[in-house]
Amino acid sequence: MTRELHAGMRAVIVRRMDLGQTVDLREASGRSSLQRHDEGMHAVRHYVRAMRVDVMTVPKPLREMGSLAQSAVDAGFTGMLLTEGGRTAFSAATAAAVAAPGLELSTGVAVAFPRSPMITAQLAWELQELTGGSFRLGLGTQVRTHVVRRYGVEFEHPGPRLRDYVRAVKACFAGFRGEALDHHGEFYELTFLNRQWSPGPIDEPDPKVDIAAVNPWMLQMAGEVADGVHVHPLGEPGYLARHVLPGLAEGAARAGRDAGELTVIVPALTIVGDTDEEVATARERARMSLSFYGSTPNYAFIWDEAGFEGTTARVREKQKAGDFAGMAAQITDEHVSAFATEATWDTLADALVDKYRGIVDRLVLYSAADETPERFARYGEVARSIVARHPA
């Protein structure tokens, strides 16, 4: 295995931890409530929508974030998603915002529970002010082991806890604008904020709050309380049709909200190149990414519904043995074809638009940040082309 593939493997491991287990099985609603929506994939998004194209990265050392952010602007990306792992997303976003004004920044995602809702709200508020209104707060639950054993905080009932967390963060935003802080939730109670301890109002709108969601219950909850959803990298179009759009619509209807105003953020695994060698290398990296994502039990239903029953069990067997190559070998070319987009550089923009038109608001080029400078620039050209066709 090449050094580049090892580096890609490490990046996948970090990214995967953020999305993790999003809801207990007892919190997930049955699929039957969504089956009636199978043919309504475009019901929520039947009109042409603007499409933004972001690059996903893990936070780098702060001295490197400025040049990475400027490179993203120069290449043609709309924004950058910062996936929290060993380094914090908020510090990296601050460094990027200072170096590259105008770049739209998101935490995609930051771990919610180890930070109080007030601390998270303050960080988001300051970044929204710094970016001139171009910051989105993306939150995720992480997985139980990390939350309990690494961060040392509670994880019980992660879905309802995150719902209360989002409401508490938004209550803090209202408090910063001078309203009484009066949030009484199942998990968080916030009732004290005087002028001395408030950051005060800013000239920008409140930051949008998005959540990472996989299972039906979480998707419905996103539609109910969040401003957008971070879809999992396994989010192929069939999954978007069966679960994401119907779930958001159902949650929004429950809360009397307009589902069309919710932002759907989808990372796209891509296999691109103009030579057989380029394509082969990119395909193996995609295969490795899919194997790591495919090892999480909570995502097994995505494989199964796409026609790849038992994938998670087979991958996990190899994972428990520490056999990374064996994990990747469980992902066939048919898996890769279903869950990734393969094209030449000249046709990649068309392929992505054909796949996600009318569904996705923010398309995230998952692999671009780990590429060579030359391939990074070419991904930026693809981003620029897509945005030009679907301007805001």
Short mmCIF file of C-alpha atoms in Angstrom, two decimals:
data_model
loop_
_atom_site.label_atom_id
_atom_site.label_comp_id
_atom_site.label_asym_id
_atom_site.label_seq_id
_atom_site.Cartn_x
_atom_site.Cartn_y
_atom_site.Cartn_z
CA MET A 1 0.00 0.00 0.00
CA THR A 2 1.38 3.42 -0.94
CA ARG A 3 2.20 6.21 1.48
CA GLU A 4 -0.64 8.26 -0.06
CA LEU A 5 -3.15 5.52 0.69
CA HIS A 6 -1.95 5.28 4.29
CA ALA A 7 -2.42 9.05 4.64
CA GLY A 8 -5.88 8.78 3.17
CA MET A 9 -6.73 6.00 5.62
CA ARG A 10 -5.78 8.19 8.58
CA ALA A 11 -7.94 11.04 7.28
CA VAL A 12 -10.90 8.69 6.87
CA ILE A 13 -10.54 7.42 10.44
CA VAL A 14 -10.64 10.96 11.81
CA ARG A 15 -13.61 11.98 9.71
CA ARG A 16 -15.57 8.86 10.54
CA MET A 17 -15.41 9.42 14.28
CA ASP A 18 -17.40 12.66 14.08
CA LEU A 19 -20.47 11.16 12.45
CA GLY A 20 -20.46 7.97 14.47
CA GLN A 21 -23.48 6.67 16.32
CA THR A 22 -26.19 9.26 16.00
CA VAL A 23 -29.12 7.68 17.79
CA ASP A 24 -30.02 4.67 19.87
CA LEU A 25 -31.99 2.06 17.94
CA ARG A 26 -34.94 2.53 20.27
CA GLU A 27 -35.06 6.19 19.24
CA ALA A 28 -35.28 5.41 15.50
CA SER A 29 -38.66 5.37 13.87
CA GLY A 30 -39.63 2.51 11.59
CA ARG A 31 -38.91 2.68 7.90
CA SER A 32 -42.55 2.07 7.07
CA SER A 33 -43.45 5.66 7.88
CA LEU A 34 -41.10 6.78 5.12
CA GLN A 35 -41.90 4.26 2.41
CA ARG A 36 -44.75 6.35 1.07
CA HIS A 37 -42.20 9.00 0.17
CA ASP A 38 -40.03 6.78 -2.02
CA GLU A 39 -41.29 8.33 -5.23
CA GLY A 40 -41.18 11.85 -3.85
CA MET A 41 -37.45 12.42 -3.98
CA HIS A 42 -37.85 15.84 -5.52
CA ALA A 43 -41.09 16.79 -3.80
CA VAL A 44 -39.31 19.05 -1.33
CA ARG A 45 -36.83 20.37 -3.91
CA HIS A 46 -38.71 20.44 -7.19
CA TYR A 47 -37.28 23.76 -8.28
CA VAL A 48 -33.77 24.74 -9.34
CA ARG A 49 -31.66 25.55 -6.31
CA ALA A 50 -28.37 27.31 -5.92
CA MET A 51 -25.55 24.89 -5.27
CA ARG A 52 -22.48 25.75 -3.24
CA VAL A 53 -19.39 23.56 -3.44
CA ASP A 54 -17.14 23.16 -0.42
CA VAL A 55 -13.97 21.30 0.36
CA MET A 56 -13.81 19.07 3.44
CA THR A 57 -10.72 18.93 5.61
CA VAL A 58 -9.60 18.04 9.09
CA PRO A 59 -8.12 21.01 10.97
CA LYS A 60 -4.41 21.45 10.36
CA PRO A 61 -1.85 23.15 12.62
CA LEU A 62 -3.06 26.72 12.94
CA ARG A 63 -0.08 28.16 11.07
CA GLU A 64 -1.10 26.06 8.06
CA MET A 65 -4.79 26.91 8.04
CA GLY A 66 -4.36 30.32 6.47
CA SER A 67 -2.58 29.06 3.37
CA LEU A 68 -5.04 26.16 3.01
CA ALA A 69 -7.98 28.55 3.22
CA GLN A 70 -6.46 30.91 0.67
CA SER A 71 -5.75 27.97 -1.63
CA ALA A 72 -9.41 26.99 -1.41
CA VAL A 73 -10.46 30.51 -2.43
CA ASP A 74 -7.94 30.64 -5.28
CA ALA A 75 -9.02 27.22 -6.54
CA GLY A 76 -12.68 28.19 -6.74
CA PHE A 77 -14.36 26.56 -3.74
CA THR A 78 -17.29 28.33 -2.11
CA GLY A 79 -16.38 27.26 1.37
CA MET A 80 -14.59 24.86 3.67
CA LEU A 81 -15.96 22.28 6.10
CA LEU A 82 -13.79 21.56 9.11
CA THR A 83 -14.24 18.09 10.58
CA GLU A 84 -13.27 17.94 14.24
CA GLY A 85 -10.96 15.12 15.28
CA GLY A 86 -7.70 15.52 17.18
CA ARG A 87 -7.75 19.30 16.63
CA THR A 88 -10.65 21.64 17.29
CA ALA A 89 -12.72 22.94 14.42
CA PHE A 90 -13.37 26.39 15.89
CA SER A 91 -9.73 27.45 16.21
CA ALA A 92 -9.05 26.24 12.68
CA ALA A 93 -12.08 28.13 11.38
CA THR A 94 -10.84 31.30 13.07
CA ALA A 95 -7.41 31.01 11.46
CA ALA A 96 -9.02 30.35 8.08
CA ALA A 97 -11.41 33.29 8.40
CA VAL A 98 -8.62 35.74 9.22
CA ALA A 99 -6.53 34.58 6.25
CA ALA A 100 -9.29 34.24 3.65
CA PRO A 101 -12.14 36.73 4.12
CA GLY A 102 -15.14 35.72 2.06
CA LEU A 103 -14.59 31.98 2.36
CA GLU A 104 -17.72 30.37 3.77
CA LEU A 105 -16.82 28.24 6.77
CA SER A 106 -18.61 25.44 8.57
CA THR A 107 -17.85 23.05 11.36
CA GLY A 108 -18.67 19.82 9.60
CA VAL A 109 -18.97 18.64 12.29
CA ALA A 110 -17.97 19.79 15.78
CA VAL A 111 -18.64 17.50 18.73
CA ALA A 112 -21.52 18.92 20.72
CA PHE A 113 -21.78 17.33 24.16
CA PRO A 114 -18.29 18.06 25.59
CA ARG A 115 -19.01 21.80 25.25
CA SER A 116 -21.86 23.51 27.02
CA PRO A 117 -24.45 25.04 24.68
CA MET A 118 -23.39 28.49 25.88
CA ILE A 119 -19.73 27.95 25.01
CA THR A 120 -20.66 26.61 21.57
CA ALA A 121 -23.04 29.51 20.98
CA GLN A 122 -20.35 32.04 21.92
CA LEU A 123 -17.82 30.43 19.56
CA ALA A 124 -20.32 30.39 16.70
CA TRP A 125 -21.37 33.99 17.42
CA GLU A 126 -17.80 35.25 17.26
CA LEU A 127 -17.10 33.35 14.04
CA GLN A 128 -20.30 34.65 12.47
CA GLU A 129 -19.15 38.18 13.28
CA LEU A 130 -15.61 37.53 12.03
CA THR A 131 -16.77 36.04 8.72
CA GLY A 132 -19.36 38.71 8.02
CA GLY A 133 -22.20 36.20 8.26
CA SER A 134 -20.53 33.33 6.40
CA PHE A 135 -20.29 30.75 9.20
CA ARG A 136 -22.46 27.68 9.77
CA LEU A 137 -22.37 25.74 13.03
CA GLY A 138 -22.42 22.01 12.29
CA LEU A 139 -22.86 19.72 15.29
CA GLY A 140 -22.66 15.97 15.81
CA THR A 141 -22.99 13.50 18.64
CA GLN A 142 -19.74 11.55 18.13
CA VAL A 143 -19.83 7.97 19.48
CA ARG A 144 -20.31 6.80 23.04
CA THR A 145 -16.73 5.65 23.62
CA HIS A 146 -15.25 8.99 22.68
CA VAL A 147 -17.84 11.10 24.48
CA VAL A 148 -17.68 9.11 27.73
CA ARG A 149 -14.09 7.88 27.84
CA ARG A 150 -12.20 10.61 25.95
CA TYR A 151 -14.26 13.70 26.75
CA GLY A 152 -15.62 12.54 30.11
CA VAL A 153 -19.23 13.66 29.67
CA GLU A 154 -22.62 11.96 29.42
CA PHE A 155 -23.92 10.38 26.24
CA GLU A 156 -27.27 8.83 27.22
CA HIS A 157 -30.11 9.42 24.73
CA PRO A 158 -27.89 11.18 22.18
CA GLY A 159 -30.72 12.04 19.77
CA PRO A 160 -33.01 13.84 22.24
CA ARG A 161 -29.93 15.33 23.92
CA LEU A 162 -28.77 16.86 20.64
CA ARG A 163 -32.27 18.19 19.94
CA ASP A 164 -32.28 19.95 23.28
CA TYR A 165 -28.72 21.15 22.65
CA VAL A 166 -29.68 22.82 19.36
CA ARG A 167 -32.62 24.55 21.01
CA ALA A 168 -30.37 25.70 23.85
CA VAL A 169 -27.79 27.14 21.43
CA LYS A 170 -30.51 29.06 19.61
CA ALA A 171 -31.83 30.34 22.93
CA CYS A 172 -28.32 31.66 23.63
CA PHE A 173 -28.32 33.49 20.29
CA ALA A 174 -31.56 35.19 21.28
CA GLY A 175 -30.02 36.06 24.63
CA PHE A 176 -27.04 37.69 22.94
CA ARG A 177 -29.50 39.99 21.17
CA GLY A 178 -31.01 41.07 24.45
CA GLU A 179 -33.87 38.64 25.02
CA ALA A 180 -34.23 36.91 28.37
CA LEU A 181 -32.33 33.63 28.48
CA ASP A 182 -35.02 31.18 29.50
CA HIS A 183 -34.34 27.69 28.16
CA HIS A 184 -35.80 24.77 30.12
CA GLY A 185 -35.06 21.53 28.33
CA GLU A 186 -34.82 17.85 29.12
CA PHE A 187 -31.03 18.00 29.42
CA TYR A 188 -30.06 21.69 29.57
CA GLU A 189 -31.41 24.56 31.62
CA LEU A 190 -30.08 28.06 30.90
CA THR A 191 -31.61 31.01 32.73
CA PHE A 192 -28.87 33.55 33.53
CA LEU A 193 -27.19 35.98 31.13
CA ASN A 194 -26.65 39.57 32.14
CA ARG A 195 -25.08 42.28 29.97
CA GLN A 196 -21.64 41.85 31.51
CA TRP A 197 -21.39 38.21 30.36
CA SER A 198 -23.10 38.51 27.00
CA PRO A 199 -21.09 39.11 23.80
CA GLY A 200 -23.89 41.42 22.72
CA PRO A 201 -25.63 41.72 19.36
CA ILE A 202 -23.78 41.57 16.05
CA ASP A 203 -24.66 43.07 12.68
CA GLU A 204 -25.09 39.64 11.09
CA PRO A 205 -28.00 37.18 11.28
CA ASP A 206 -27.80 34.33 13.76
CA PRO A 207 -25.51 31.51 12.63
CA LYS A 208 -27.26 28.61 10.97
CA VAL A 209 -27.15 25.43 13.05
CA ASP A 210 -26.84 22.13 11.19
CA ILE A 211 -26.60 18.61 12.57
CA ALA A 212 -25.11 15.34 11.35
CA ALA A 213 -27.87 12.77 10.95
CA VAL A 214 -28.04 9.23 9.57
CA ASN A 215 -31.05 7.36 10.95
CA PRO A 216 -34.67 8.32 10.28
CA TRP A 217 -35.30 9.67 13.79
CA MET A 218 -32.33 12.02 13.57
CA LEU A 219 -33.28 13.21 10.10
CA GLN A 220 -36.77 14.03 11.29
CA MET A 221 -35.30 15.82 14.29
CA ALA A 222 -33.08 17.86 11.96
CA GLY A 223 -36.17 18.92 10.04
CA GLU A 224 -37.83 19.87 13.29
CA VAL A 225 -35.16 22.04 14.96
CA ALA A 226 -32.05 22.51 12.79
CA ASP A 227 -31.32 24.71 9.79
CA GLY A 228 -29.68 21.97 7.77
CA VAL A 229 -28.32 18.45 7.79
CA HIS A 230 -24.88 17.00 7.19
CA VAL A 231 -25.50 13.81 5.25
CA HIS A 232 -23.13 10.91 5.78
CA PRO A 233 -20.53 10.14 3.06
CA LEU A 234 -22.48 6.92 2.40
CA GLY A 235 -25.39 9.11 1.30
CA GLU A 236 -25.91 7.84 -2.23
CA PRO A 237 -28.99 9.08 -4.15
CA GLY A 238 -31.18 6.13 -3.15
CA TYR A 239 -30.58 6.85 0.53
CA LEU A 240 -31.32 10.53 -0.07
CA ALA A 241 -34.63 9.54 -1.67
CA ARG A 242 -35.65 6.95 0.92
CA HIS A 243 -34.64 8.73 4.07
CA VAL A 244 -33.05 12.19 3.93
CA LEU A 245 -35.63 14.25 2.03
CA PRO A 246 -38.70 12.48 3.47
CA GLY A 247 -37.25 12.63 6.99
CA LEU A 248 -36.53 16.34 6.78
CA ALA A 249 -39.98 16.98 5.33
CA GLU A 250 -41.71 14.98 8.06
CA GLY A 251 -39.83 16.74 10.84
CA ALA A 252 -40.39 20.16 9.33
CA ALA A 253 -44.13 19.51 8.92
CA ARG A 254 -44.34 18.42 12.54
CA ALA A 255 -42.85 21.76 13.61
CA GLY A 256 -44.79 23.87 11.11
CA ARG A 257 -41.62 24.76 9.21
CA ASP A 258 -40.85 25.01 5.49
CA ALA A 259 -38.71 22.02 4.54
CA GLY A 260 -37.57 23.86 1.42
CA GLU A 261 -35.59 26.25 3.57
CA LEU A 262 -33.46 23.50 5.09
CA THR A 263 -29.92 23.10 3.77
CA VAL A 264 -28.89 19.64 2.59
CA ILE A 265 -25.10 19.20 2.82
CA VAL A 266 -23.75 16.12 1.04
CA PRO A 267 -20.13 14.94 0.82
CA ALA A 268 -19.37 13.34 -2.53
CA LEU A 269 -16.80 10.58 -2.88
CA THR A 270 -15.18 11.02 -6.28
CA ILE A 271 -12.95 8.94 -8.52
CA VAL A 272 -11.42 11.18 -11.14
CA GLY A 273 -8.49 11.16 -13.52
CA ASP A 274 -7.44 11.28 -17.14
CA THR A 275 -5.12 8.28 -16.99
CA ASP A 276 -5.66 4.69 -15.93
CA GLU A 277 -3.14 5.16 -13.13
CA GLU A 278 -4.92 8.24 -11.74
CA VAL A 279 -8.26 6.50 -11.80
CA ALA A 280 -6.94 3.30 -10.23
CA THR A 281 -5.32 5.19 -7.35
CA ALA A 282 -8.47 7.25 -6.74
CA ARG A 283 -10.65 4.14 -6.87
CA GLU A 284 -8.59 2.39 -4.20
CA ARG A 285 -8.75 5.40 -1.95
CA ALA A 286 -12.52 5.49 -2.35
CA ARG A 287 -12.69 1.76 -1.64
CA MET A 288 -10.73 2.29 1.57
CA SER A 289 -12.96 5.18 2.64
CA LEU A 290 -16.08 3.12 2.05
CA SER A 291 -14.68 0.20 4.03
CA PHE A 292 -14.09 2.34 7.10
CA TYR A 293 -17.49 4.00 6.92
CA GLY A 294 -19.07 0.66 6.21
CA SER A 295 -17.77 -0.87 9.42
CA THR A 296 -20.14 1.11 11.67
CA PRO A 297 -23.21 -0.95 12.70
CA ASN A 298 -25.55 2.04 12.64
CA TYR A 299 -24.86 2.48 8.93
CA ALA A 300 -25.53 -1.14 7.98
CA PHE A 301 -29.04 -0.39 6.79
CA ILE A 302 -27.66 1.97 4.11
CA TRP A 303 -25.64 -0.86 2.55
CA ASP A 304 -28.49 -3.33 2.91
CA GLU A 305 -31.10 -1.11 1.28
CA ALA A 306 -28.75 -0.41 -1.63
CA GLY A 307 -28.54 -4.14 -2.33
CA PHE A 308 -25.32 -4.97 -0.47
CA GLU A 309 -26.65 -6.99 2.45
CA GLY A 310 -24.14 -8.11 5.06
CA THR A 311 -21.42 -5.65 4.06
CA THR A 312 -21.01 -4.24 7.55
CA ALA A 313 -20.63 -7.66 9.16
CA ARG A 314 -17.98 -8.71 6.66
CA VAL A 315 -16.03 -5.48 7.02
CA ARG A 316 -16.20 -5.58 10.82
CA GLU A 317 -14.82 -9.10 10.88
CA LYS A 318 -11.70 -7.88 9.10
CA GLN A 319 -11.55 -4.74 11.22
CA LYS A 320 -11.51 -6.73 14.46
CA ALA A 321 -8.55 -8.68 13.10
CA GLY A 322 -6.73 -5.43 12.27
CA ASP A 323 -6.78 -6.37 8.59
CA PHE A 324 -7.14 -3.03 6.79
CA ALA A 325 -6.46 -4.53 3.38
CA GLY A 326 -9.08 -7.17 4.10
CA MET A 327 -11.59 -4.48 5.02
CA ALA A 328 -11.08 -2.73 1.70
CA ALA A 329 -11.33 -6.03 -0.15
CA GLN A 330 -14.93 -6.43 1.06
CA ILE A 331 -15.87 -3.37 -0.99
CA THR A 332 -16.46 -4.57 -4.53
CA ASP A 333 -16.39 -2.52 -7.71
CA GLU A 334 -20.20 -2.61 -7.54
CA HIS A 335 -20.09 -0.94 -4.10
CA VAL A 336 -17.74 1.71 -5.40
CA SER A 337 -19.90 2.38 -8.44
CA ALA A 338 -23.01 2.85 -6.28
CA PHE A 339 -21.46 5.07 -3.62
CA ALA A 340 -18.88 7.13 -5.52
CA THR A 341 -18.89 9.25 -8.67
CA GLU A 342 -16.32 8.29 -11.31
CA ALA A 343 -15.47 10.57 -14.22
CA THR A 344 -12.71 12.28 -16.13
CA TRP A 345 -11.73 15.79 -15.09
CA ASP A 346 -13.69 17.24 -18.02
CA THR A 347 -16.88 15.35 -17.15
CA LEU A 348 -16.85 15.35 -13.34
CA ALA A 349 -18.87 18.55 -12.97
CA ASP A 350 -21.57 17.17 -15.30
CA ALA A 351 -21.64 13.86 -13.44
CA LEU A 352 -22.06 15.52 -10.05
CA VAL A 353 -24.72 17.93 -11.28
CA ASP A 354 -26.67 15.08 -12.89
CA LYS A 355 -26.56 13.10 -9.65
CA TYR A 356 -27.38 15.85 -7.15
CA ARG A 357 -29.28 18.55 -9.08
CA GLY A 358 -32.33 19.81 -7.21
CA ILE A 359 -31.49 17.83 -4.08
CA VAL A 360 -28.28 19.21 -2.62
CA ASP A 361 -27.62 22.77 -1.49
CA ARG A 362 -24.00 22.34 -0.49
CA LEU A 363 -21.96 19.70 -2.27
CA VAL A 364 -18.77 18.80 -0.43
CA LEU A 365 -15.86 17.42 -2.43
CA TYR A 366 -14.73 14.91 0.12
CA SER A 367 -11.38 13.87 -1.32
CA ALA A 368 -9.97 17.17 -2.59
CA ALA A 369 -8.07 18.38 0.48
CA ASP A 370 -5.91 15.25 0.65
CA GLU A 371 -4.78 15.57 -2.96
CA THR A 372 -1.67 17.01 -4.57
CA PRO A 373 -1.72 20.77 -5.24
CA GLU A 374 -2.32 20.07 -8.91
CA ARG A 375 -5.33 17.84 -8.30
CA PHE A 376 -6.62 20.22 -5.62
CA ALA A 377 -6.62 23.01 -8.20
CA ARG A 378 -8.48 20.83 -10.68
CA TYR A 379 -11.11 20.02 -8.07
CA GLY A 380 -11.44 23.76 -7.59
CA GLU A 381 -12.14 24.15 -11.30
CA VAL A 382 -14.91 21.58 -10.96
CA ALA A 383 -16.34 23.49 -8.00
CA ARG A 384 -16.25 26.75 -9.93
CA SER A 385 -18.02 25.15 -12.89
CA ILE A 386 -20.84 23.74 -10.74
CA VAL A 387 -21.42 27.00 -8.90
CA ALA A 388 -21.52 28.93 -12.18
CA ARG A 389 -24.40 26.76 -13.35
CA HIS A 390 -26.35 27.11 -10.09
CA PRO A 391 -25.63 30.62 -8.78
CA ALA A 392 -27.04 31.89 -5.52
#
